[in-house]
Short mmCIF file of C-alpha atoms in Angstrom, two decimals:
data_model
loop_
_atom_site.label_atom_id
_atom_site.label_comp_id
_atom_site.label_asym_id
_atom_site.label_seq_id
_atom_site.Cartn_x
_atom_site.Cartn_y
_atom_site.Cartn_z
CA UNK A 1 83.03 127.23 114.49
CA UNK A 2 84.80 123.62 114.94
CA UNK A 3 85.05 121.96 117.19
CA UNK A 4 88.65 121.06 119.28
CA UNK A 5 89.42 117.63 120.04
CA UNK A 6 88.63 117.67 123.58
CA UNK A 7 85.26 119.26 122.34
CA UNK A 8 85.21 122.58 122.86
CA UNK A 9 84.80 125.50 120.12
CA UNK A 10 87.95 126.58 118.88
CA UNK A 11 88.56 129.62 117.68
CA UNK A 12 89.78 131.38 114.46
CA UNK A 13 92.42 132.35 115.63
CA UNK A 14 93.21 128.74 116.57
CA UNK A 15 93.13 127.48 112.92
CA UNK A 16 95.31 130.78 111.89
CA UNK A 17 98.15 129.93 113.95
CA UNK A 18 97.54 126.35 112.68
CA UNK A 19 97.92 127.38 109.10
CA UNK A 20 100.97 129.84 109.71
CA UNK A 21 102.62 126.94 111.69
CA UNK A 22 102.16 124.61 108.35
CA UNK A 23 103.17 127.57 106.34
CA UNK A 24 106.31 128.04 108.19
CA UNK A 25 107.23 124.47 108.07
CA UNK A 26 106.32 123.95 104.75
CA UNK A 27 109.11 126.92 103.82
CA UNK A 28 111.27 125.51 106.38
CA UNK A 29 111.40 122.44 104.59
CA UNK A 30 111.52 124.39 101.29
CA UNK A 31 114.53 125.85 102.24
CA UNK A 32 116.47 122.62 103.97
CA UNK A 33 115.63 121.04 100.44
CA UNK A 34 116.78 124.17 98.31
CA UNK A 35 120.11 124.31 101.13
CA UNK A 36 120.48 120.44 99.89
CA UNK A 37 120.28 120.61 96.50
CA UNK A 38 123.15 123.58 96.62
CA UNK A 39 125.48 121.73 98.62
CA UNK A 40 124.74 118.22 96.47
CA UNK A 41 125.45 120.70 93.84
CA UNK A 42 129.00 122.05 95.32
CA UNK A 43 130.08 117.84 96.33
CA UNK A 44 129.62 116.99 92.65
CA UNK A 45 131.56 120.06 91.14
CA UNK A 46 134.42 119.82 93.89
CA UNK A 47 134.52 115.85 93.03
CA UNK A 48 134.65 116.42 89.27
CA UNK A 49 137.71 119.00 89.62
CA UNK A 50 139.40 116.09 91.88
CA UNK A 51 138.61 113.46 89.37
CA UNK A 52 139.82 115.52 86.32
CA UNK A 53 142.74 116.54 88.10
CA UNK A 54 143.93 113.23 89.04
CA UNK A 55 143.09 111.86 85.03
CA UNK A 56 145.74 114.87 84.28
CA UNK A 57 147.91 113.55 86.82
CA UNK A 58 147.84 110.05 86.08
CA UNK A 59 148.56 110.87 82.21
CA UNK A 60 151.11 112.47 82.97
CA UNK A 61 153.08 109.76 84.75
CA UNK A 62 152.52 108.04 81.98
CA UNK A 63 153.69 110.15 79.47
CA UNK A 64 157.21 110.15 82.14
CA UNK A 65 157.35 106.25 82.29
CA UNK A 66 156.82 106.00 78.58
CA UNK A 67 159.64 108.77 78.00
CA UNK A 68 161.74 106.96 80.73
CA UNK A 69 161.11 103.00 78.90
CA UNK A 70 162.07 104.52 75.67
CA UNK A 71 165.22 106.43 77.25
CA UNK A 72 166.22 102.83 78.51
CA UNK A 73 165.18 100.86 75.35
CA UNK A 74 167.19 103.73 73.32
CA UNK A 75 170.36 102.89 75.29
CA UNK A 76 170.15 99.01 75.59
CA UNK A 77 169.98 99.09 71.92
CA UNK A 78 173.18 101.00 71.25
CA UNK A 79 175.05 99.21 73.77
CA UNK A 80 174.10 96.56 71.46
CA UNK A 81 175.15 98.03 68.58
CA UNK A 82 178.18 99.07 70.04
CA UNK A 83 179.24 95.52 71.36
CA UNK A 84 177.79 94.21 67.79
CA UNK A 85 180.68 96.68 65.97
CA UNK A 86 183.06 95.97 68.57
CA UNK A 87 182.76 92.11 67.58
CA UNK A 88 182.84 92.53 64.13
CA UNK A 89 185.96 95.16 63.84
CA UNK A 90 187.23 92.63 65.80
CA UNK A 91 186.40 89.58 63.38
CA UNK A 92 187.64 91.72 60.31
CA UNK A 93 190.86 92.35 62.53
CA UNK A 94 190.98 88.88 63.32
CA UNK A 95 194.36 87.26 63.63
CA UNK A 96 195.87 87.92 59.96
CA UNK A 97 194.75 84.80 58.66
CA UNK A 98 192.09 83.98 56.29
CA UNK A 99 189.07 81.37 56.89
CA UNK A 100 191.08 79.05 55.38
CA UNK A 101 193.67 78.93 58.54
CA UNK A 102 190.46 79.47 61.09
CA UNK A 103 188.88 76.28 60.06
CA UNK A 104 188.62 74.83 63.16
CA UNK A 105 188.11 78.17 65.11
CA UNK A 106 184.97 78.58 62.75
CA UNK A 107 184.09 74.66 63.03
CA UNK A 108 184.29 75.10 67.08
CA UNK A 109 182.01 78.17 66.91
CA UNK A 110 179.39 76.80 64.53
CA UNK A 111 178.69 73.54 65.75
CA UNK A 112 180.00 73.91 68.97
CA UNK A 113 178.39 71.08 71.41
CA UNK A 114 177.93 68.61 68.36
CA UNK A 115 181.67 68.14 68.18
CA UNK A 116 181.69 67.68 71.93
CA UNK A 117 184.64 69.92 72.61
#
C-alpha cells in the first residue's frame, strides 16, 4: 500500500476512484474537443455558403450595371447620330445656294474667333 499525503495508508479503492475520476475527465475532455471540432466544422461550412452567396450576388449587380452602362452608352450614341443626320439633312437642305453664295457663312464657321466676329 501507499501512502496518503497526510500519511496514512490509502487504500485501493482510493487509487480506483482516482483513476476512474482521470478516466472520466480525460473522456470529458475528449468529448468537449470532438463537440469543438464539429461546431468549428459547421462555422466554416455556414461561412463558406455566405461567402459564395454574396460572390453570386455581387456578380450579379455587376452583370445589371454593366447591362444598364451599355443601355445608356447605346442611347447617347444614337441621340448622336440622330442630331449628327439632323445637321447634315439640314446642311444638304441648306438655303438653295451653293458654297459659292455661303462663303462667308462657311468662313464664319471655320475660323470663327480668328476673324474676331
Amino acid at each position: 500500500m501507499h501512502a496518503n499525503l497526510d500519511g496514512t495508508m490509502g487504500s485501493l479503492d482510493d487509487l480506483k476512484r482516482v483513476k476512474e475520476a482521470e478516466l472520466e475527465w480525460e473522456a470529458k475532455v475528449r468529448a468537449a474537443a470532438t463537440a469543438r471540432r464539429a461546431v468549428l466544422d459547421r462555422l466554416n461550412a455556414e461561412t463558406d455558403a455566405i461567402v459564395k452567396a454574396e460572390r453570386a450576388s455581387a456578380e450579379e449587380s455587376r452583370e445589371l450595371a454593366l447591362k444598364q452602362a451599355g443601355d445608356i452608352a447605346d442611347r447617347e450614341a444614337a441621340r448622336i447620330a440622330a442630331d449628327g443626320e439632323r445637321a447634315a439633312a439640314a446642311a444638304r437642305v441648306g438655303t438653295g445656294k451653293g458654297p459659292a453664295e455661303r462663303s462667308e457663312e462657311i468662313l464664319n464657321a471655320v475660323l470663327g474667333s480668328f476673324r474676331g466676329k
